[in-house]
Amino acid sequence: MRNGHRLLRTLAASLTVALLAAACSSSGGGGSTGGTKNRKVPNVPMAKSLGAGEGEVNLVAWAGYVEDGSDDKKIDWVTPFTKQTGCKVNVKIGNTSDEMVQLMRSGQYDGVSASGDATLRLIYGGDVAPVNTSLVPNYKTISSFLKNGNWNSVNGQMYGIPHGWGANLLMWDPSKVSGNLDSWSAVFDDAGKYKGKVTAYDSPIYIADAALYLMKTKPDLKIKDPYSLTSKQLDAAVALLKKQKANLSEYWSDFSKEAQSFESGTSEVGTSWQIIANTINGAGKTTVKTTLPKEGATGWSDTWMISSKAQHPNCTYKWMDWITSPDVNAQVAEYFGEAPAQTKACSHTADKNFCTTYHALDANYAKQIHYWTTPQKQCVDGSGNDCTDYSTWTRKWQEIKG
Amino acid sequence: MAGDQGLTLTTAPAGTAPTGDDLGRRGALSAFFAYKRRTRLALLLGPPVFWLVIAYLGAIAALLLSSLWSIDGFTEKVVHSYGTGNLHTVFTDATFRAVTVRTLGIALLVTVVDAVIAFPMAFYMSVVASPRLRRILVVLVLTPLWASYLVKAYAWRVLLAPDGPVASVFGGTPGYGRTALVLTLAYLWLPYMVIPIYAGFEKLPRSLFEASSDLGAPPGRTVRSVVLPLVFPAIAAGSIFTFSLTLGDYIAVNIIDSKTQMLGNVIYGQLITANNQPLAAALSIIPLLAIVLYLAAMSRTGALDNV
């Protein structure tokens, strides 16, 4: 054992010395390199025609997008797909956009239901291929305001098929919060009123919510787009979020935790999704209200993309067409609680008012939503190349959480 | 027993009569190994050495190496050029420093809480309880290890809810904060502290208690001057588990105290959220270093002599 001690001590000592030397001799800075020049999209070939299915397809998806009846016997749009096309569907659930990017980088998957804060990373990383929309017949009737967005296309070339969208809403418990809220000030400037009862989304992308609020309330900051922030604008958003933290009950990142947080009375007001509100109101422990505040909101628009290394491209194309077909898109949208991308889906929903509730065909409502987009050095709104990128946002987010 | 079984392997399985051919082949094989001691040794030690050197130390070496790489700001792909920028960031950034201090603090606190709870528990189990009760208690202590970590963490979320069982029994709850986090982690790792201390008590000769009281020491004095010094290495051994397990935790934090970041959260954030593997690797050197130093400190108490 004596030898063991010596070994340990030597190990500890050498590790310490090596690290100190490394830390002291550093040239400083470090971290990221490059990125200021205009970046080219990697040249990935696009499918020209489709052949027979390969018998299988491997997908990465948000929970609730690829249901084969194993969660709920009545919820199944995978089995009919397999029956019709002969493509067996294997799905891997991604919990966050970041996880999805990681999974797609592994090259083991054919397709992904990517949100806008993942799409550009995948496109510029060469992990996904451009999509030949003429091979997806259902693409024609997708809502036009979802086509050629700056989160799903580059230079007019679509990189996927829009699937569904929704807004991050302001939610509150009317039994504890009086009046009808109509502004995000409830979670920012006026958050002190609900001290210790405010909840916020636990992701660097939530910085955009603060930026959107500042865009409407502090015009002298000249924020034009909540995802294109100069370092000065980013600092202002970060300062707002640090102030907000003092009033928070907790951060949430998963669905069930947010629901439990409101049901138990831990949180009374904060950002949420329509599906979470539906879940809480459905369970009946407490009732919550939601609104799209007057400042507008951040939100998501999900796109089915195909991997540049897809082993089963034909089945993936068949899946993209299947999931955006009117009947299936209606089922997914109702199950997940978001607006369907397919305009014809609205006549197939079980709840005839569904598309009205979710403003599915309302281009003006959709315009108020600033879809999650990956912040980049080269500003995503095209205003220049002095913006802050996602890794800077992540560092700032860790700084906010302290 | 394991040794015996190893020897019986060379004899034929019961019920099948060995044919002459079989025996001949086996005989040749044994003869071969009998003369090639080095080959035998290589076959015996090869797999574990491979595991230790390649898989285990190799992984750590890869980690250290990748901490010297950097990342392309746009595509977020790793650039394989060497520099110490990440290490510099890790050791100078104020946020990372605050998180490190907090994590070490929480790990030490959890360890102390566990030691304080586990000591009397283990004492009772080993010294006071009847052999039958002792067996039941050991099983009870180990039972929670069968349940999933996530279930247990979420269970504490439910327990500590403002309208939860803790609130209705005690008239209040610490809420989802630092106290709740320490409680949850202390609960999660308690068996890892109880079992080593229990084993330490088992090795303690009972005659020492009698000797101590014969010499006029009251029970408190016996515990302080006789039991504690002799059991201390066992406590130190248990503390290695509670300390290192807390140091690496990041899931319970998210569930119970999401306003707090521990080292694990920061590493996860850099690796998964920011996709900055080199910085994540550089950050994970902190817990590695902390554990090496902690092990070195504990080895002085003799904690490692018995594990």
XYZ file of C-alpha atoms in Angstrom:
709
model
C 0.000 0.000 0.000
C 2.920 2.340 0.666
C 3.716 2.135 -3.006
C 0.137 3.080 -3.726
C 0.550 6.253 -1.724
C 3.692 7.224 -3.536
C 2.068 6.548 -6.880
C -0.907 8.697 -5.973
C 1.256 11.514 -4.742
C 3.413 11.433 -7.845
C 0.336 11.392 -10.043
C -1.208 14.321 -8.217
C 2.008 16.293 -8.251
C 2.726 15.790 -11.921
C -0.851 16.592 -12.890
C -0.731 19.799 -10.867
C 2.585 20.881 -12.337
C 1.466 20.157 -15.888
C -1.745 22.093 -15.449
C -0.169 25.070 -13.756
C 2.432 25.248 -16.491
C -0.259 25.051 -19.107
C -2.448 27.643 -17.442
C 0.406 30.119 -16.925
C 2.029 29.826 -20.313
C -1.251 30.403 -22.087
C -1.477 32.959 -24.806
C -4.924 33.895 -23.494
C -8.122 34.017 -25.451
C -8.562 30.550 -26.780
C -11.863 28.888 -27.385
C -13.164 29.678 -30.805
C -11.347 30.480 -33.966
C -12.498 31.717 -37.330
C -16.089 32.448 -38.226
C -16.000 36.120 -39.170
C -15.677 35.608 -42.891
C -18.660 34.640 -44.983
C -19.078 30.929 -44.619
C -19.971 28.701 -47.495
C -22.457 25.930 -47.143
C -20.697 22.603 -47.658
C -21.480 21.174 -51.053
C -23.735 18.216 -50.334
C -25.482 16.596 -53.323
C -29.280 16.631 -53.474
C -31.400 13.616 -54.378
C -32.521 13.726 -58.044
C -35.003 10.917 -58.029
C -36.411 8.335 -55.702
C -36.073 4.582 -55.839
C -37.658 1.798 -53.883
C -37.618 1.939 -50.078
C -34.679 0.338 -48.284
C -36.929 -1.381 -45.766
C -35.817 0.713 -42.818
C -35.293 4.292 -41.658
C -33.538 5.672 -38.555
C -34.943 8.922 -37.196
C -34.051 11.402 -34.458
C -37.165 13.191 -33.250
C -38.828 15.206 -30.509
C -40.952 13.100 -28.160
C -44.441 12.885 -29.642
C -43.471 13.225 -33.301
C -42.942 9.570 -34.170
C -45.602 7.541 -32.383
C -46.052 3.857 -33.096
C -48.712 3.079 -30.539
C -46.282 2.058 -27.807
C -47.054 5.146 -25.694
C -50.781 5.152 -26.404
C -52.463 2.450 -28.483
C -54.667 4.980 -30.270
C -51.730 7.203 -31.198
C -50.035 5.489 -34.100
C -49.046 6.854 -37.475
C -45.912 4.753 -37.832
C -47.560 1.340 -38.345
C -49.637 2.497 -41.356
C -46.491 4.075 -42.815
C -44.564 0.814 -42.510
C -47.509 -1.074 -43.975
C -47.708 1.244 -46.956
C -44.020 1.719 -47.740
C -42.322 -1.321 -46.204
C -39.988 1.002 -44.297
C -39.531 -0.053 -40.679
C -39.101 3.040 -38.476
C -36.479 3.162 -35.715
C -36.687 6.303 -33.628
C -34.270 7.890 -31.180
C -35.811 10.620 -29.041
C -33.723 13.782 -28.764
C -34.403 15.745 -25.579
C -32.883 19.027 -26.668
C -31.799 20.621 -29.929
C -28.210 20.299 -28.824
C -28.559 16.594 -28.272
C -30.107 16.235 -31.721
C -27.155 17.957 -33.356
C -24.839 15.569 -31.521
C -26.848 12.551 -32.636
C -26.937 13.651 -36.273
C -23.173 14.244 -36.219
C -22.717 10.576 -35.353
C -23.852 9.792 -38.913
C -26.006 6.881 -37.743
C -29.358 8.454 -38.516
C -31.228 9.204 -41.732
C -33.535 11.988 -40.691
C -34.261 14.454 -37.896
C -37.104 16.729 -36.786
C -34.867 19.738 -36.197
C -35.890 23.011 -34.586
C -34.512 26.272 -35.900
C -31.812 26.425 -33.257
C -30.351 23.219 -34.688
C -31.013 23.491 -38.424
C -28.323 25.989 -39.381
C -25.724 24.187 -37.324
C -26.589 21.015 -39.204
C -26.621 22.740 -42.594
C -23.303 24.542 -42.142
C -21.756 21.479 -40.528
C -22.538 19.506 -43.687
C -24.555 17.040 -41.627
C -27.749 17.389 -43.654
C -28.445 17.449 -47.373
C -30.568 19.906 -49.350
C -34.060 18.550 -49.956
C -35.526 18.178 -53.423
C -39.018 19.444 -52.635
C -40.405 18.187 -55.953
C -39.924 14.662 -54.589
C -42.237 15.478 -51.672
C -45.714 16.016 -53.158
C -47.220 17.276 -49.891
C -44.727 20.149 -49.789
C -46.867 22.159 -52.254
C -49.629 22.828 -49.727
C -47.397 23.636 -46.731
C -48.111 27.102 -45.262
C -46.239 29.569 -47.440
C -44.888 31.554 -44.469
C -42.918 28.477 -43.447
C -41.164 28.086 -46.790
C -37.732 29.545 -47.473
C -37.341 30.765 -43.901
C -33.886 31.821 -42.741
C -33.948 28.867 -40.347
C -34.673 26.142 -42.897
C -33.148 27.327 -46.157
C -29.957 28.863 -47.500
C -29.918 30.977 -50.677
C -33.410 29.861 -51.628
C -32.601 26.170 -51.280
C -34.812 24.294 -48.793
C -32.982 21.953 -46.413
C -36.056 20.201 -45.121
C -39.828 19.957 -45.014
C -41.638 22.153 -42.433
C -43.602 20.035 -40.011
C -45.220 22.205 -37.324
C -44.693 25.317 -35.276
C -45.653 26.998 -32.053
C -44.910 29.895 -29.754
C -43.325 30.023 -26.314
C -46.257 31.457 -24.412
C -46.641 33.362 -21.188
C -48.469 31.107 -18.737
C -49.847 31.948 -15.315
C -52.030 30.558 -12.570
C -55.058 32.891 -12.308
C -55.814 31.744 -8.764
C -52.522 33.296 -7.630
C -51.839 35.993 -10.223
C -54.603 38.558 -10.593
C -55.660 40.150 -13.843
C -55.016 39.201 -17.427
C -51.353 39.390 -18.285
C -50.450 40.685 -21.728
C -46.743 41.487 -21.486
C -43.484 39.677 -20.838
C -42.801 42.401 -18.257
C -44.477 39.960 -15.851
C -41.306 37.858 -15.930
C -38.822 40.698 -16.408
C -39.365 44.265 -15.133
C -42.369 43.388 -12.955
C -41.096 39.979 -11.880
C -40.582 41.370 -8.366
C -44.378 41.206 -7.908
C -44.148 37.412 -8.074
C -40.874 37.075 -6.233
C -39.793 33.448 -5.938
C -42.647 32.249 -8.159
C -41.381 33.025 -11.667
C -40.074 30.262 -13.904
C -37.795 30.459 -16.952
C -36.598 28.075 -19.662
C -33.218 26.534 -18.916
C -31.289 27.005 -22.153
C -28.991 29.618 -23.653
C -31.652 30.141 -26.337
C -33.813 31.772 -23.623
C -31.512 34.809 -23.898
C -33.526 35.586 -27.042
C -36.668 36.022 -24.906
C -34.922 38.746 -22.932
C -33.599 40.263 -26.162
C -37.094 40.312 -27.679
C -38.425 42.102 -24.604
C -35.612 44.683 -24.813
C -36.214 45.072 -28.545
C -39.724 46.326 -27.741
C -39.046 48.208 -24.508
C -35.543 49.694 -24.973
C -35.422 51.038 -28.541
C -32.090 52.803 -27.947
C -30.400 49.376 -27.844
C -31.377 49.029 -31.525
C -32.053 45.289 -31.367
C -33.583 44.257 -34.703
C -33.665 40.518 -34.259
C -33.442 38.634 -30.954
C -30.999 36.115 -32.462
C -28.645 38.721 -33.955
C -27.089 40.451 -30.978
C -23.886 42.449 -30.837
C -21.888 41.977 -27.641
C -23.345 45.192 -26.219
C -26.900 44.036 -26.890
C -26.104 40.578 -25.532
C -24.757 42.128 -22.335
C -27.987 44.089 -21.891
C -30.042 40.892 -22.260
C -27.721 39.076 -19.859
C -28.074 41.875 -17.286
C -31.873 41.592 -17.534
C -31.727 37.830 -17.004
C -29.404 38.183 -14.017
C -31.937 40.551 -12.477
C -34.708 38.095 -13.285
C -32.879 35.244 -11.543
C -33.469 36.835 -8.131
C -37.211 36.360 -8.646
C -37.164 32.827 -10.015
C -38.554 29.771 -8.335
C -36.665 27.522 -10.700
C -35.593 26.943 -14.292
C -37.338 24.254 -16.299
C -36.142 22.258 -19.256
C -38.433 19.301 -19.275
C -42.099 19.262 -19.828
C -43.134 17.213 -16.793
C -41.082 19.298 -14.378
C -42.757 22.503 -15.591
C -46.199 20.943 -15.205
C -45.387 19.712 -11.676
C -43.936 23.106 -10.817
C -47.257 24.851 -11.532
C -49.390 22.078 -10.067
C -47.495 22.156 -6.778
C -47.587 25.951 -6.596
C -43.799 26.245 -6.841
C -44.192 28.510 -9.868
C -47.040 30.862 -10.716
C -45.958 32.661 -13.872
C -43.459 32.057 -16.642
C -42.697 30.932 -20.154
C -44.384 27.749 -21.353
C -45.791 25.750 -24.264
C -49.434 25.258 -25.173
C -49.107 21.502 -24.693
C -47.939 22.021 -21.095
C -50.959 24.228 -20.385
C -53.216 21.573 -21.939
C -51.604 18.887 -19.782
C -52.069 20.890 -16.567
C -55.647 21.867 -17.377
C -56.396 18.299 -18.405
C -55.096 16.858 -15.127
C -57.323 19.291 -13.250
C -55.118 19.883 -10.181
C -54.996 23.555 -11.047
C -55.940 25.746 -13.987
C -53.578 27.908 -15.977
C -54.010 30.554 -18.637
C -51.728 31.324 -21.552
C -51.271 34.235 -23.883
C -49.083 35.439 -26.700
C -47.905 38.737 -25.147
C -48.003 42.020 -27.035
C -44.218 42.012 -27.542
C -44.558 38.861 -29.614
C -42.796 35.666 -28.629
C -40.013 33.330 -29.454
C -41.081 29.988 -30.793
C -40.135 26.934 -32.732
C -40.642 25.792 -36.250
C -39.635 22.218 -36.792
C -38.318 20.849 -40.028
C -37.742 17.262 -41.126
C -34.242 17.078 -42.543
C -32.295 14.310 -44.233
C -28.764 13.362 -43.217
C -25.961 13.883 -45.718
C -24.850 10.360 -44.775
C -28.310 8.803 -44.950
C -28.193 5.039 -45.419
C -31.890 4.933 -46.305
C -32.598 8.088 -48.357
C -35.667 6.729 -50.152
C -37.409 5.733 -46.951
C -36.489 9.125 -45.450
C -38.101 10.977 -48.376
C -41.152 8.753 -48.068
C -41.303 9.575 -44.349
C -41.037 13.336 -44.981
C -43.964 13.114 -47.371
C -45.965 10.879 -45.020
C -45.532 13.053 -41.915
C -46.658 16.181 -43.798
C -49.655 14.493 -45.446
C -52.919 16.172 -44.321
C -54.280 13.388 -42.137
C -51.014 12.437 -40.422
C -49.882 16.042 -39.942
C -53.236 16.751 -38.256
C -52.758 13.789 -35.895
C -49.230 14.821 -34.945
C -50.192 18.458 -34.433
C -53.103 17.563 -32.171
C -51.084 15.054 -30.191
C -48.104 17.348 -29.756
C -50.031 20.611 -29.355
C -48.680 22.782 -32.133
C -49.844 24.338 -35.379
C -49.593 21.927 -38.330
C -47.432 23.071 -41.243
C -49.751 21.402 -43.737
C -52.636 23.745 -44.639
C -54.875 20.827 -45.623
C -54.378 19.268 -42.176
C -56.898 21.708 -40.740
C -59.843 19.824 -42.208
C -58.567 16.532 -40.758
C -58.246 17.456 -37.076
C -60.525 15.726 -34.576
C -61.175 19.068 -32.878
C -62.660 21.219 -35.627
C -61.450 24.405 -33.904
C -57.915 23.136 -33.552
C -56.348 25.264 -36.282
C -58.102 28.365 -34.957
C -56.864 27.729 -31.410
C -53.332 27.320 -32.668
C -53.628 30.067 -35.322
C -52.320 27.552 -37.851
C -53.265 29.509 -40.960
C -52.789 32.956 -39.458
C -49.746 34.449 -41.161
C -49.944 37.595 -39.003
C -49.856 35.581 -35.804
C -46.961 33.578 -37.194
C -45.172 36.821 -37.983
C -45.178 37.763 -34.290
C -43.158 34.672 -33.544
C -39.414 34.835 -33.711
C -38.454 31.245 -34.409
C -35.530 29.710 -32.599
C -32.464 30.188 -34.756
C -28.843 29.407 -33.963
C -27.063 32.688 -33.236
C -23.927 33.085 -35.320
C -21.034 35.512 -35.731
C -22.375 36.342 -39.157
C -25.693 37.840 -38.033
C -28.602 35.569 -38.903
C -30.733 38.544 -39.999
C -28.039 39.513 -42.488
C -27.226 42.783 -40.732
C -23.478 42.232 -40.557
C -20.886 39.964 -39.060
C -20.322 41.366 -35.591
C -22.929 39.237 -33.851
C -22.386 36.872 -30.933
C -22.454 33.144 -31.625
C -24.102 30.286 -29.759
C -21.000 29.266 -27.833
C -20.745 32.844 -26.537
C -24.412 32.619 -25.568
C -23.712 29.371 -23.722
C -20.857 30.958 -21.781
C -23.092 33.912 -20.930
C -25.882 31.561 -19.884
C -23.531 29.763 -17.494
C -22.510 33.183 -16.191
C -26.180 34.111 -15.604
C -26.778 30.908 -13.677
C -23.527 31.645 -11.781
C -13.916 -20.939 -3.811
C -13.176 -19.196 -7.048
C -9.716 -20.758 -7.001
C -11.131 -24.240 -6.535
C -13.459 -23.817 -9.440
C -10.619 -22.620 -11.548
C -8.748 -25.847 -10.896
C -11.683 -28.094 -11.606
C -11.984 -26.597 -15.049
C -9.251 -28.886 -16.329
C -11.189 -32.011 -15.362
C -13.980 -33.283 -17.561
C -17.529 -32.198 -16.727
C -19.446 -34.784 -14.690
C -21.450 -37.257 -16.748
C -19.415 -37.187 -19.905
C -16.746 -39.798 -20.093
C -13.614 -38.271 -21.593
C -12.396 -40.043 -24.672
C -8.770 -40.819 -25.077
C -8.494 -38.236 -27.797
C -9.854 -35.548 -25.507
C -7.405 -36.398 -22.777
C -4.551 -36.356 -25.188
C -5.400 -32.911 -26.444
C -5.850 -31.539 -22.978
C -2.673 -33.107 -21.847
C -0.814 -31.448 -24.657
C -2.364 -28.134 -23.740
C -1.372 -28.387 -20.079
C 2.082 -29.484 -21.060
C 2.361 -26.462 -23.312
C 1.372 -24.050 -20.546
C 3.446 -25.806 -17.933
C 6.595 -24.924 -19.811
C 5.592 -21.473 -21.083
C 5.254 -19.573 -17.857
C 5.432 -16.225 -19.619
C 2.658 -17.132 -22.036
C 0.514 -18.263 -19.146
C 1.148 -15.012 -17.311
C 0.441 -12.960 -20.411
C -2.875 -14.719 -20.968
C -3.797 -14.277 -17.318
C -2.865 -10.613 -16.973
C -3.416 -9.477 -20.544
C -7.135 -8.618 -20.368
C -7.041 -6.690 -17.070
C -3.895 -4.830 -18.065
C -5.486 -3.975 -21.392
C -8.547 -2.696 -19.567
C -6.548 -0.617 -17.096
C -4.003 0.848 -19.484
C -5.839 1.211 -22.775
C -9.465 1.626 -21.827
C -9.114 3.369 -18.487
C -5.925 5.411 -18.489
C -6.237 5.770 -22.260
C -9.587 7.486 -21.869
C -8.121 9.919 -19.364
C -5.160 10.575 -21.659
C -7.538 11.255 -24.549
C -9.434 13.647 -22.305
C -6.282 15.551 -21.374
C -5.215 15.661 -25.000
C -8.553 16.891 -26.320
C -8.557 19.697 -23.752
C -5.705 21.205 -25.764
C -7.739 21.362 -28.980
C -10.032 24.190 -29.938
C -13.284 24.628 -31.747
C -14.306 26.296 -34.985
C -16.603 29.170 -34.024
C -19.084 28.521 -36.782
C -19.471 24.855 -37.606
C -18.582 23.990 -33.998
C -16.289 21.268 -35.247
C -13.149 20.407 -33.325
C -9.924 21.862 -34.686
C -6.960 19.603 -33.911
C -4.401 22.295 -33.218
C -2.793 22.439 -29.814
C -2.983 25.351 -27.408
C -3.552 25.956 -23.727
C -6.329 28.515 -24.181
C -9.004 26.226 -22.729
C -6.993 25.414 -19.620
C -6.271 29.081 -19.148
C -9.990 29.861 -19.413
C -10.898 27.113 -16.960
C -8.490 28.312 -14.296
C -9.089 32.058 -14.676
C -12.801 32.442 -15.479
C -14.751 33.818 -12.516
C -17.870 31.730 -13.206
C -15.937 28.487 -13.418
C -14.082 29.332 -10.232
C -17.320 30.085 -8.379
C -18.850 26.833 -9.630
C -15.768 24.856 -8.569
C -15.810 26.295 -5.062
C -19.556 25.681 -4.764
C -19.286 22.093 -6.009
C -16.470 21.262 -3.601
C -18.472 22.856 -0.795
C -21.579 20.826 -1.606
C -19.522 17.624 -1.920
C -17.922 18.178 1.487
C -21.250 19.075 3.084
C -22.956 15.975 1.675
C -20.052 13.886 2.953
C -20.300 15.344 6.452
C -24.104 14.896 6.567
C -23.739 11.284 5.432
C -20.995 10.574 7.969
C -23.058 12.043 10.807
C -26.104 9.949 9.856
C -24.219 6.789 8.949
C -22.021 6.542 12.056
C -24.785 5.898 14.611
C -26.663 3.752 12.055
C -23.657 1.535 11.446
C -22.891 1.414 15.168
C -26.395 0.213 15.945
C -26.374 -2.318 13.114
C -23.052 -3.829 14.062
C -22.860 -3.565 17.858
C -26.379 -3.310 19.265
C -28.712 -5.139 16.878
C -29.295 -8.887 17.099
C -27.850 -10.933 14.219
C -31.357 -11.345 12.742
C -32.176 -7.636 12.913
C -28.687 -6.866 11.610
C -29.331 -8.831 8.444
C -32.658 -7.080 7.922
C -31.050 -3.670 8.445
C -28.257 -4.367 5.945
C -30.850 -5.364 3.367
C -32.896 -2.231 4.128
C -29.857 0.007 3.712
C -29.017 -1.579 0.373
C -32.568 -1.740 -0.991
C -32.707 1.855 -2.307
C -29.788 1.002 -4.608
C -32.170 -1.162 -6.596
C -34.368 1.799 -7.484
C -33.457 4.093 -10.337
C -31.541 7.230 -9.531
C -34.074 9.371 -11.428
C -37.019 7.926 -9.551
C -35.351 8.734 -6.243
C -34.477 12.289 -7.292
C -38.027 12.924 -8.520
C -39.371 11.369 -5.319
C -37.537 14.051 -3.354
C -39.058 16.671 -5.644
C -42.474 15.401 -4.700
C -41.552 15.105 -0.994
C -40.309 18.685 -0.821
C -43.106 20.300 -2.863
C -44.856 23.226 -1.154
C -47.963 21.026 -0.750
C -45.977 17.794 -0.332
C -45.589 15.303 2.539
C -42.656 17.121 4.174
C -44.664 20.331 4.339
C -47.709 18.607 5.820
C -45.693 16.731 8.469
C -43.249 19.453 9.489
C -45.396 22.454 8.632
C -42.873 23.721 6.104
C -40.405 22.711 3.429
C -36.990 24.037 2.489
C -38.304 24.348 -1.085
C -36.274 23.542 -4.177
C -32.924 25.048 -3.253
C -29.479 24.313 -1.897
C -30.781 22.656 1.285
C -33.009 20.372 -0.758
C -30.095 19.509 -3.025
C -27.809 18.546 -0.127
C -30.625 16.487 1.415
C -31.288 14.643 -1.834
C -27.642 13.912 -2.564
C -27.036 12.848 1.031
C -29.969 10.445 0.705
C -28.776 9.110 -2.655
C -25.251 8.297 -1.459
C -25.983 7.248 2.142
C -25.607 3.468 1.536
C -22.099 4.067 0.216
C -21.201 5.572 3.597
C -23.096 3.150 5.847
C -21.621 -0.038 4.406
C -17.893 0.826 4.816
C -18.461 2.107 8.366
C -20.477 -1.015 9.165
C -17.602 -3.128 7.858
C -15.223 -1.053 9.998
C -17.285 -1.788 13.127
C -17.397 -5.478 12.285
C -13.609 -5.588 12.460
C -13.546 -3.846 15.827
C -12.843 -6.337 18.680
C -15.747 -6.145 21.128
C -13.324 -6.661 24.027
C -12.133 -3.096 23.520
C -15.520 -1.758 24.674
C -15.289 -3.864 27.831
C -11.694 -2.850 28.435
C -12.612 0.794 28.077
C -15.480 0.586 30.524
C -13.431 -1.535 32.922
C -10.970 1.310 33.008
C -13.795 3.637 33.993
C -14.593 5.380 30.718
C -18.225 6.445 30.311
C -19.845 5.448 26.938
C -19.266 8.877 25.405
C -15.584 8.700 26.215
C -15.341 5.183 24.770
C -16.845 6.349 21.493
C -14.561 9.383 21.346
C -11.275 7.823 22.352
C -11.605 4.191 21.285
C -14.262 3.705 18.618
C -13.878 6.847 16.540
C -10.099 6.612 16.017
C -10.365 2.946 15.041
C -13.338 3.423 12.730
C -12.057 6.640 11.209
C -10.338 4.925 8.241
C -13.701 3.326 7.400
C -15.419 6.716 7.520
C -12.698 8.077 5.261
C -13.248 5.179 2.854
C -16.983 5.915 2.737
C -16.300 9.605 2.252
C -14.383 8.829 -0.938
C -17.618 7.520 -2.427
C -19.891 10.296 -1.205
C -17.397 12.990 -2.150
C -16.642 11.753 -5.647
C -20.247 10.830 -6.465
C -21.441 14.302 -5.459
C -18.635 15.916 -7.398
C -19.840 14.317 -10.620
C -23.560 14.806 -10.168
C -25.543 17.023 -12.516
C -28.966 15.419 -12.783
C -30.223 15.825 -9.234
C -29.166 19.479 -9.457
C -31.396 19.995 -12.479
C -34.337 18.317 -10.836
C -34.061 19.697 -7.305
C -32.154 22.963 -7.509
C -32.121 24.170 -11.105
C -30.922 27.647 -10.138
C -27.621 26.141 -9.029
C -24.883 24.953 -11.321
C -22.395 22.322 -10.295
C -19.285 21.310 -12.218
C -21.208 18.547 -13.949
C -23.760 21.021 -15.290
C -21.091 23.322 -16.650
C -19.287 20.420 -18.317
C -22.551 19.099 -19.733
C -23.429 22.584 -20.981
C -20.119 22.950 -22.786
C -20.184 19.439 -24.206
C -23.829 19.057 -25.212
C -25.275 22.574 -25.419
C -22.314 24.476 -26.791
C -20.825 21.392 -28.419
C -17.435 22.617 -27.211
C -15.774 19.297 -26.442
C -12.275 20.721 -25.832
C -13.481 23.196 -23.196
C -15.612 20.475 -21.607
C -12.534 18.240 -21.457
C -10.513 21.033 -19.875
C -13.286 21.589 -17.305
C -13.454 17.920 -16.396
C -9.833 18.111 -15.291
C -11.052 20.027 -12.212
C -13.021 17.134 -10.654
C -10.277 14.738 -11.740
C -7.717 16.828 -9.883
C -10.006 17.241 -6.871
C -10.487 13.497 -6.589
C -6.778 12.718 -6.958
C -6.014 15.219 -4.195
C -8.833 13.880 -2.036
C -7.617 10.308 -2.508
C -4.100 11.379 -1.598
C -5.409 13.033 1.570
C -7.552 10.017 2.479
C -4.760 7.547 1.859
C -2.928 9.190 4.753
C -5.726 8.109 7.089
C -5.264 4.507 6.031
C -8.639 4.445 4.288
C -7.181 2.783 1.218
C -5.466 -0.015 3.144
C -8.677 -1.962 3.535
C -10.536 -1.407 0.309
